[in-house]
Amino acid sequence: MERTQVAIIGAGPAGLLLGRMLELAGVDAVILEHRSRAHVEGRIRAGMLEHRTARLLEELGLDERMRREAFVHHGFEMRFDGTRHRIPMAELTGGCTAVMYSQQEIVRDAIEARAASRLPLEFEVGEVRLDGPDTDHPKVRYRVADGSEQVLACDFIAGCDGFHGVSRTSIPAGVLTSYQRDYPFAWLGVLADVAPSTFELIYACHERGFALHSMRSSEVSRFYLQVPPDADLADWPDDRIWAELQLRLGTDGGAPLAEGAITKKSVTAMRSFVVEPMRYGRLFLAGDAAHIVPPTAAKGLNLAAADVRLLADALCTWYESGDPTALDAYSDDALRGVWRAQQFSRSMTSLLHHDPSDPMEWRLQHAELKHLCTSEAAMRNFCENYVGLPAVGRVHRREPEPT
Ligand code: RFL
Ligand code: PHB
């Protein structure tokens, strides 16, 4: 049987950033991931980092490529009724910016750093099972490539294995309360080999549905289109996607979007989901394992980073002093930020998406959009939520070895 201090399930952003924080504090951890490294590094997901998430990457020394390659945005644009409205986010929030650096790049940088530190990160493990998470001696059982079973004894388990992982579902029925809302929309996400037609993000509320123009680099654009939840990619050939983007993102007299080869398409369901508490004995849930937000406000990845910052602080405090207070407070502390982000993500989703079965909602959305784009107080309130909460939790550092 192997032993470690913290067994981390999942090598997404939550698991990898937690691993890095524990490394800096000198706490041992093993990360177990059931997919291959190529799969994890190639998964296209979120693209916008809040100020606090970008700062965390700096504190963790994972910012070298981000500093060179990311775009820093000071504002964004809202489009409706054929008109454009710039929201000067940084000006309204005391300088908070949004950093465009994709989740995939963060994952690559964190995996590379862990490999350089020669710390355990096992890919393609099978049949992960949690054994006694409510006892003082939890274990994780899993299968490795040759089919043999491994047992990892640990002090704590961090369930960072996303919405479909085993951690949350290992908790006995009745322990957790879950809250869920599904939306009558989905997002068709597209990557295209074309220079962005905008420097800042464009959010469009159109009667044919929401659209977003984002970007990944000076050569790659990212677009999203609201589609029905049962949308089939086969019904979305490239020319239909471009025609729809031109319509929804178009403005009166504005230049059309530059078009290019579409290299990836996928449909993502939209859901709000939270479980409480984010703990069961010595198992702590973090990131998508505990909560899902609809993607409109780009909070999913940022919440995952905020959770593990708190969790790492609490675990390191326990290892340094034996004090369990922060571990006991973890779930409540994390959930405060989660519910704040849930509320804003739902409200931004309702503001910008079009439900054709509800004409009254359409008029209400327009009243709110016009208010948002003309009242400084409304803009400031929106931006305060959009840029996210301040970081909570300390990044611990191992005492330097005496020389
Ligand atoms: P992740 O990224 O899902 O990572 C979990 C990891 O755990 C692994 N895993 C297991 N490992 C071992 N044993 C098991 N039994 C396991 N089961 C699962 C998985 O392979 C994976 O590597 O969760 P994490 O770390 O909490 O990070 C959260 C973010 O990934 C997520 O919130 C965002 O990506 C959400 N999201 C988006 N957020 C945004 O802010 N903006 C976006 O545009 C955006 N687009 C998206 C998204 C999520 C998507 N998913 C989940 C389908 C687009 C998609 C398609
Ligand atoms: C993205 O680039 O993936 C993105 C950006 C901003 C959002 C949502 C998604 O609000």
Coordinates of C-alpha atoms and ligand atoms in Angstrom, one line a residue:
M1 CA 0.0 0.0 0.0
E2 CA 1.2 3.5 -0.9
R3 CA 0.8 6.5 1.4
T4 CA 0.5 10.2 0.9
Q5 CA -0.9 13.1 2.8
V6 CA -3.6 14.3 0.3
A7 CA -5.0 12.2 -2.5
I8 CA -6.3 14.4 -5.2
I9 CA -8.9 12.9 -7.6
G10 CA -8.9 14.6 -11.0
A11 CA -6.3 16.6 -13.0
G12 CA -8.5 19.4 -14.1
P13 CA -7.8 23.0 -13.0
A14 CA -9.0 22.3 -9.4
G15 CA -6.8 19.2 -8.9
L16 CA -3.7 20.6 -10.5
L17 CA -3.8 24.0 -8.8
L18 CA -4.4 22.3 -5.4
G19 CA -1.5 20.1 -6.1
R20 CA 0.7 23.1 -6.9
M21 CA -0.3 24.9 -3.7
L22 CA 0.4 21.8 -1.6
E23 CA 3.8 21.4 -3.3
L24 CA 4.8 25.0 -2.4
A25 CA 3.8 24.3 1.2
G26 CA 5.7 21.0 1.3
V27 CA 2.6 18.9 1.7
D28 CA 2.7 15.5 -0.2
A29 CA 0.0 14.8 -2.7
V30 CA -0.8 12.2 -5.4
I31 CA -3.0 13.3 -8.3
L32 CA -5.1 10.5 -9.9
E33 CA -6.7 11.2 -13.3
H34 CA -8.7 8.7 -15.3
R35 CA -8.1 10.2 -18.7
S36 CA -4.9 10.4 -20.7
R37 CA -2.5 13.4 -20.6
A38 CA -3.3 14.2 -24.2
H39 CA -7.0 14.1 -23.6
V40 CA -6.8 16.4 -20.5
E41 CA -4.5 18.9 -22.3
G42 CA -6.7 18.9 -25.4
R43 CA -10.0 19.5 -23.8
I44 CA -11.4 22.9 -24.9
R45 CA -13.4 24.7 -22.2
A46 CA -13.3 28.1 -20.5
G47 CA -11.3 31.1 -21.7
M48 CA -11.7 34.0 -19.3
L49 CA -9.8 34.4 -16.0
E50 CA -10.9 36.8 -13.3
H51 CA -8.3 39.1 -11.9
R52 CA -8.0 36.8 -8.7
T53 CA -7.4 33.7 -10.8
A54 CA -4.7 35.4 -12.9
R55 CA -3.1 36.6 -9.6
L56 CA -3.2 33.1 -8.2
L57 CA -1.3 31.7 -11.2
E58 CA 1.3 34.4 -10.6
E59 CA 1.6 33.5 -6.9
L60 CA 2.0 29.8 -7.9
G61 CA 4.7 30.6 -10.5
L62 CA 2.5 29.3 -13.3
D63 CA 2.2 32.6 -15.1
E64 CA 5.2 32.7 -17.4
R65 CA 3.4 31.8 -20.6
M66 CA 0.2 33.6 -19.6
R67 CA 2.2 36.9 -19.2
R68 CA 3.5 36.5 -22.7
E69 CA 0.5 35.2 -24.5
A70 CA -2.7 36.3 -22.7
F71 CA -4.8 39.3 -23.7
V72 CA -5.8 41.7 -20.9
H73 CA -9.2 43.3 -21.3
H74 CA -10.3 46.5 -19.6
G75 CA -13.9 46.4 -20.9
F76 CA -16.4 44.5 -23.0
E77 CA -19.2 45.2 -25.4
M78 CA -22.9 44.6 -25.2
R79 CA -24.9 44.5 -28.5
F80 CA -28.7 44.7 -28.9
D81 CA -31.1 46.3 -31.3
G82 CA -28.2 46.7 -33.8
T83 CA -26.3 49.0 -31.5
R84 CA -23.0 48.7 -29.5
H85 CA -22.4 49.7 -25.9
R86 CA -18.9 49.5 -24.4
I87 CA -18.8 48.8 -20.6
P88 CA -15.6 50.1 -19.1
M89 CA -15.1 47.4 -16.6
A90 CA -11.7 48.3 -15.2
E91 CA -12.6 52.0 -14.8
L92 CA -15.7 51.0 -12.8
T93 CA -14.0 48.5 -10.5
G94 CA -10.8 50.2 -9.4
G95 CA -8.7 48.6 -12.2
C96 CA -10.0 44.9 -12.3
T97 CA -9.2 43.4 -15.7
A98 CA -10.1 40.1 -17.3
V99 CA -7.4 37.9 -18.7
M100 CA -8.0 35.8 -21.8
Y101 CA -6.0 32.7 -21.3
S102 CA -7.6 29.4 -21.9
Q103 CA -8.2 26.6 -19.3
Q104 CA -6.4 24.2 -21.6
E105 CA -3.2 26.3 -21.4
I106 CA -3.4 26.5 -17.6
V107 CA -3.8 22.7 -17.5
R108 CA -0.8 22.3 -19.7
D109 CA 1.4 24.7 -17.7
A110 CA 0.4 23.1 -14.4
I111 CA 1.1 19.5 -15.7
E112 CA 4.5 20.6 -17.0
A113 CA 5.4 22.2 -13.7
R114 CA 4.4 19.1 -11.8
A115 CA 6.4 16.9 -14.2
A116 CA 9.4 19.3 -13.7
S117 CA 9.1 18.9 -9.9
R118 CA 8.9 15.1 -10.4
L119 CA 5.8 14.8 -8.3
P120 CA 3.2 12.0 -8.7
L121 CA 0.5 12.6 -11.2
E122 CA -1.0 9.4 -12.6
F123 CA -3.0 9.4 -15.8
E124 CA -5.4 6.7 -17.1
V125 CA -6.1 5.2 -13.7
G126 CA -9.3 3.0 -13.7
E127 CA -12.1 2.2 -11.3
V128 CA -11.3 4.8 -8.7
R129 CA -13.1 4.1 -5.4
L130 CA -13.0 6.0 -2.2
D131 CA -12.7 3.8 0.9
G132 CA -13.7 5.2 4.3
P133 CA -13.8 8.9 3.5
D134 CA -15.7 9.5 6.8
T135 CA -13.0 7.8 8.9
D136 CA -9.6 9.1 10.1
H137 CA -7.8 6.7 7.7
P138 CA -9.3 7.1 4.2
K139 CA -8.0 5.2 1.2
V140 CA -8.3 5.4 -2.5
R141 CA -8.4 2.2 -4.6
Y142 CA -7.7 2.3 -8.3
R143 CA -6.5 0.2 -11.2
V144 CA -3.3 0.9 -13.2
A145 CA -2.5 0.0 -16.8
D146 CA -1.5 -3.6 -16.1
G147 CA -4.9 -4.2 -14.5
S148 CA -3.5 -4.5 -10.9
E149 CA -5.2 -2.7 -8.0
Q150 CA -3.4 0.0 -6.1
V151 CA -4.3 1.2 -2.7
L152 CA -3.4 4.8 -1.6
A153 CA -3.7 5.6 2.1
C154 CA -4.0 9.2 2.9
D155 CA -5.0 11.8 5.5
F156 CA -7.5 13.6 3.2
I157 CA -9.1 13.2 -0.1
A158 CA -9.7 16.2 -2.4
G159 CA -12.6 15.4 -4.8
C160 CA -11.6 17.5 -7.8
D161 CA -13.1 15.1 -10.4
G162 CA -15.7 17.4 -12.0
F163 CA -19.4 16.9 -12.3
H164 CA -19.3 13.3 -13.5
G165 CA -16.6 12.1 -11.1
V166 CA -16.8 9.5 -8.3
S167 CA -16.1 11.7 -5.3
R168 CA -19.6 13.3 -4.9
T169 CA -21.4 10.1 -5.8
S170 CA -19.3 8.2 -3.2
I171 CA -21.1 10.1 -0.4
P172 CA -24.0 8.2 1.0
A173 CA -27.5 9.4 0.0
G174 CA -29.1 11.8 2.4
V175 CA -25.8 13.5 3.4
L176 CA -25.8 16.2 0.7
T177 CA -28.5 18.5 -0.3
S178 CA -28.4 19.3 -4.0
Y179 CA -30.0 22.2 -5.9
Q180 CA -30.4 22.1 -9.7
R181 CA -31.9 24.2 -12.4
D182 CA -31.7 23.3 -16.1
Y183 CA -32.1 26.0 -18.8
P184 CA -34.1 25.8 -22.0
F185 CA -30.9 26.7 -23.9
A186 CA -27.5 25.2 -24.8
W187 CA -24.3 26.8 -26.2
L188 CA -22.9 25.8 -29.5
G189 CA -19.1 26.6 -29.1
V190 CA -16.9 27.1 -32.1
L191 CA -13.2 27.5 -32.6
A192 CA -12.1 29.2 -35.8
D193 CA -8.8 29.8 -37.4
V194 CA -9.4 33.5 -38.0
A195 CA -8.1 36.7 -36.3
P196 CA -10.7 38.0 -33.8
S197 CA -12.8 40.8 -35.3
T198 CA -12.7 42.6 -32.0
F199 CA -10.2 43.2 -29.2
E200 CA -12.7 43.0 -26.4
L201 CA -15.4 40.4 -25.9
I202 CA -18.8 41.0 -27.5
Y203 CA -22.0 39.8 -25.8
A204 CA -25.1 40.0 -28.1
C205 CA -28.7 39.7 -27.2
H206 CA -30.6 39.0 -30.4
E207 CA -34.1 37.8 -31.1
R208 CA -32.6 34.7 -32.8
G209 CA -30.7 34.1 -29.5
F210 CA -27.6 35.0 -27.6
A211 CA -24.1 35.1 -29.3
L212 CA -20.6 35.8 -27.9
H213 CA -17.5 36.7 -29.7
S214 CA -14.4 35.7 -27.7
M215 CA -10.9 34.7 -28.7
R216 CA -8.0 32.4 -27.9
S217 CA -5.1 34.1 -29.7
S218 CA -4.4 36.7 -32.4
E219 CA -5.1 33.9 -34.9
V220 CA -7.9 31.9 -33.2
S221 CA -11.4 33.2 -32.4
R222 CA -13.9 31.6 -30.1
F223 CA -17.6 32.0 -30.7
Y224 CA -20.8 30.8 -28.9
L225 CA -24.3 30.6 -30.2
Q226 CA -27.4 30.0 -28.1
V227 CA -29.1 26.8 -29.5
P228 CA -31.9 24.6 -28.2
P229 CA -30.8 22.0 -25.6
D230 CA -31.4 19.1 -28.0
A231 CA -29.4 20.7 -30.8
D232 CA -27.6 18.3 -33.1
L233 CA -24.2 19.3 -34.5
A234 CA -25.2 17.6 -37.8
D235 CA -27.7 20.5 -38.2
W236 CA -25.0 23.1 -37.9
P237 CA -22.8 23.1 -40.9
D238 CA -20.1 25.8 -41.0
D239 CA -22.0 28.1 -43.4
R240 CA -25.1 28.1 -41.1
I241 CA -22.9 28.9 -38.1
W242 CA -21.3 31.9 -39.9
A243 CA -24.6 33.2 -41.1
E244 CA -26.0 33.0 -37.6
L245 CA -23.0 34.7 -36.1
Q246 CA -23.1 37.5 -38.7
L247 CA -26.8 38.1 -37.9
R248 CA -26.6 38.0 -34.2
L249 CA -23.4 39.9 -33.7
G250 CA -24.1 42.4 -36.6
T251 CA -24.7 46.1 -36.0
D252 CA -26.3 48.7 -38.1
G253 CA -23.7 49.8 -40.7
G254 CA -21.0 47.7 -38.9
A255 CA -18.3 45.6 -40.7
P256 CA -19.1 41.9 -41.0
L257 CA -17.1 39.4 -38.9
A258 CA -14.0 38.0 -40.5
E259 CA -14.6 34.3 -41.3
G260 CA -12.2 31.4 -41.3
A261 CA -12.0 27.6 -41.1
I262 CA -14.0 26.1 -38.1
T263 CA -11.7 23.6 -36.4
K264 CA -13.9 22.5 -33.4
K265 CA -17.6 22.5 -32.6
S266 CA -19.4 21.2 -29.5
V267 CA -22.8 21.7 -27.7
T268 CA -22.8 22.3 -24.0
A269 CA -25.9 22.1 -21.8
M270 CA -26.6 25.0 -19.4
R271 CA -27.3 24.2 -15.8
S272 CA -27.0 25.6 -12.3
F273 CA -26.1 23.0 -9.7
V274 CA -24.8 23.1 -6.1
V275 CA -24.3 20.5 -3.4
E276 CA -24.1 21.4 0.3
P277 CA -22.0 20.8 2.3
M278 CA -18.8 20.4 0.2
R279 CA -17.4 18.0 2.7
Y280 CA -18.0 14.5 4.0
G281 CA -15.6 13.5 6.8
R282 CA -12.1 13.7 5.3
L283 CA -13.4 14.1 1.7
F284 CA -13.5 17.7 0.5
L285 CA -15.2 18.5 -2.8
A286 CA -13.9 21.4 -5.0
G287 CA -14.8 22.9 -8.4
D288 CA -17.3 21.2 -10.7
A289 CA -17.5 18.2 -8.4
A290 CA -19.6 20.4 -6.1
H291 CA -21.1 23.0 -8.4
I292 CA -21.9 23.9 -12.0
V293 CA -22.7 27.4 -13.3
P294 CA -24.2 28.2 -16.7
P295 CA -21.2 29.4 -18.8
T296 CA -22.5 33.0 -19.6
A297 CA -20.5 34.8 -16.9
A298 CA -17.4 32.5 -17.3
K299 CA -17.4 31.7 -13.6
G300 CA -16.8 27.9 -13.6
L301 CA -13.1 27.8 -13.8
N302 CA -12.7 30.8 -11.6
L303 CA -14.8 29.2 -8.9
A304 CA -12.8 26.0 -9.1
A305 CA -9.6 28.1 -8.5
A306 CA -11.2 30.0 -5.6
D307 CA -12.3 26.7 -3.9
V308 CA -8.9 25.1 -4.0
R309 CA -7.2 28.3 -2.8
L310 CA -9.4 28.1 0.4
L311 CA -8.9 24.3 0.6
A312 CA -5.1 24.5 0.3
D313 CA -5.0 27.2 3.0
A314 CA -7.1 25.0 5.3
L315 CA -5.1 21.8 4.7
C316 CA -1.7 23.6 5.1
T317 CA -2.9 25.3 8.4
W318 CA -3.9 21.8 9.7
Y319 CA -0.5 20.3 8.8
E320 CA 1.4 23.3 10.2
S321 CA -0.5 23.6 13.5
G322 CA -3.1 20.8 13.9
D323 CA -5.8 23.5 13.9
P324 CA -8.9 22.2 12.2
T325 CA -10.9 25.5 12.3
A326 CA -10.3 26.4 8.6
L327 CA -11.1 22.9 7.4
D328 CA -14.3 23.0 9.4
A329 CA -15.2 26.4 7.8
Y330 CA -14.1 25.4 4.2
S331 CA -17.6 24.4 3.0
D332 CA -19.3 27.5 4.3
D333 CA -16.6 29.8 3.1
A334 CA -16.5 28.3 -0.4
L335 CA -20.3 28.2 -0.7
R336 CA -20.6 31.9 0.0
G337 CA -18.7 32.7 -3.2
V338 CA -20.4 29.9 -5.1
W339 CA -23.9 31.2 -4.4
R340 CA -22.9 34.7 -5.3
A341 CA -21.5 33.5 -8.6
Q342 CA -24.6 31.3 -9.2
Q343 CA -26.9 34.3 -8.7
F344 CA -24.9 36.4 -11.1
S345 CA -24.5 33.6 -13.7
R346 CA -28.2 33.0 -13.7
S347 CA -29.1 36.7 -14.0
M348 CA -26.6 37.3 -16.9
T349 CA -28.0 34.2 -18.6
S350 CA -31.6 35.5 -18.2
L351 CA -30.5 38.9 -19.4
L352 CA -28.9 37.8 -22.7
H353 CA -30.7 34.6 -23.8
H354 CA -33.9 34.6 -25.8
D355 CA -36.8 32.4 -24.9
P356 CA -39.2 32.6 -27.9
S357 CA -42.1 31.3 -25.8
D358 CA -42.0 34.3 -23.5
P359 CA -42.5 37.6 -25.3
M360 CA -42.9 39.5 -22.0
E361 CA -39.5 38.4 -20.9
W362 CA -38.1 39.8 -24.1
R363 CA -39.4 43.3 -23.3
L364 CA -38.2 43.1 -19.7
Q365 CA -34.7 42.1 -21.0
H366 CA -34.6 45.1 -23.2
A367 CA -35.6 47.4 -20.3
E368 CA -32.8 46.0 -18.2
L369 CA -30.2 46.1 -21.0
K370 CA -31.0 49.8 -21.8
H371 CA -30.7 50.6 -18.1
L372 CA -27.5 48.7 -17.8
C373 CA -25.9 50.5 -20.7
T374 CA -27.0 54.0 -19.7
S375 CA -26.8 54.0 -15.9
E376 CA -23.3 54.2 -14.4
A377 CA -24.6 52.7 -11.1
A378 CA -26.1 49.7 -13.0
M379 CA -22.9 49.2 -15.0
R380 CA -20.8 49.4 -11.8
N381 CA -23.0 46.8 -10.1
F382 CA -22.8 44.5 -13.1
C383 CA -19.0 44.9 -13.4
E384 CA -18.5 44.3 -9.7
N385 CA -20.1 40.8 -10.1
Y386 CA -18.5 40.2 -13.5
V387 CA -14.9 40.7 -12.3
G388 CA -15.5 38.4 -9.3
L389 CA -14.8 38.5 -5.6
P390 CA -11.5 39.3 -4.0
A391 CA -9.2 36.2 -3.4
V392 CA -9.7 34.5 0.0
G393 CA -7.1 32.3 1.5
R394 CA -3.3 32.4 1.9
V395 CA -0.8 30.6 -0.3
H396 CA 1.5 28.8 2.1
R397 CA 5.2 28.4 1.5
R398 CA 7.5 25.7 2.9
E399 CA 10.1 27.1 5.3
P400 CA 13.4 27.1 3.5
E401 CA 15.7 24.2 4.6
P402 CA 18.4 25.5 7.0
T403 CA 21.8 25.6 5.2
Ligands
RFL1 P1 -12.8 19.4 -14.6 O1 -12.1 20.4 -15.5 O2 -14.0 18.8 -15.1 O3 -11.8 18.4 -14.1 C1 -12.1 17.2 -13.5 C2 -11.1 16.2 -13.8 O4 -11.4 15.0 -13.1 C3 -11.2 13.9 -14.0 N1 -12.1 12.7 -13.6 C4 -11.6 11.7 -12.8 N2 -10.3 11.4 -12.5 C5 -10.1 10.2 -11.8 N3 -11.2 9.4 -11.5 C6 -12.4 9.7 -11.8 N4 -13.4 8.8 -11.6 C7 -12.7 10.9 -12.6 N5 -13.8 11.4 -13.1 C8 -13.4 12.6 -13.7 C9 -11.6 14.4 -15.4 O5 -11.1 13.7 -16.5 C10 -11.0 15.8 -15.3 O6 -9.7 15.8 -15.8 O7 -13.3 20.1 -13.2 P2 -12.6 21.3 -12.3 O8 -11.1 21.0 -12.2 O9 -13.4 21.5 -11.2 O10 -12.6 22.6 -13.3 C11 -13.9 23.2 -13.5 C12 -13.9 23.8 -15.0 O11 -13.4 22.8 -15.9 C13 -15.2 24.2 -15.4 O12 -15.9 24.9 -14.4 C14 -15.3 25.0 -16.7 O13 -14.5 24.5 -17.7 C15 -16.8 25.1 -17.1 N6 -16.9 25.5 -18.4 C16 -16.7 26.8 -18.8 N7 -16.5 27.7 -17.8 C17 -16.3 29.0 -18.1 O14 -16.1 29.7 -17.2 N8 -16.4 29.4 -19.4 C18 -16.6 28.5 -20.4 O15 -16.7 28.9 -21.6 C19 -16.8 27.1 -20.1 N9 -17.0 26.2 -21.1 C20 -17.1 24.5 -19.4 C21 -17.1 24.9 -20.8 C22 -17.3 23.1 -19.1 C23 -17.5 22.2 -20.1 N10 -17.8 20.8 -19.7 C24 -17.6 20.4 -18.3 C25 -18.5 19.8 -20.4 C26 -17.3 23.9 -21.8 C27 -17.5 22.6 -21.4 C28 -17.7 21.6 -22.6
PHB2 C1 -14.7 32.0 -23.4 O1 -13.9 32.6 -24.1 O2 -14.8 30.8 -23.3 C2 -15.7 32.8 -22.6 C3 -15.5 34.1 -22.4 C4 -16.4 34.9 -21.7 C5 -17.6 34.3 -21.2 C6 -17.8 32.9 -21.4 C7 -16.9 32.2 -22.1 O3 -18.5 35.1 -20.6

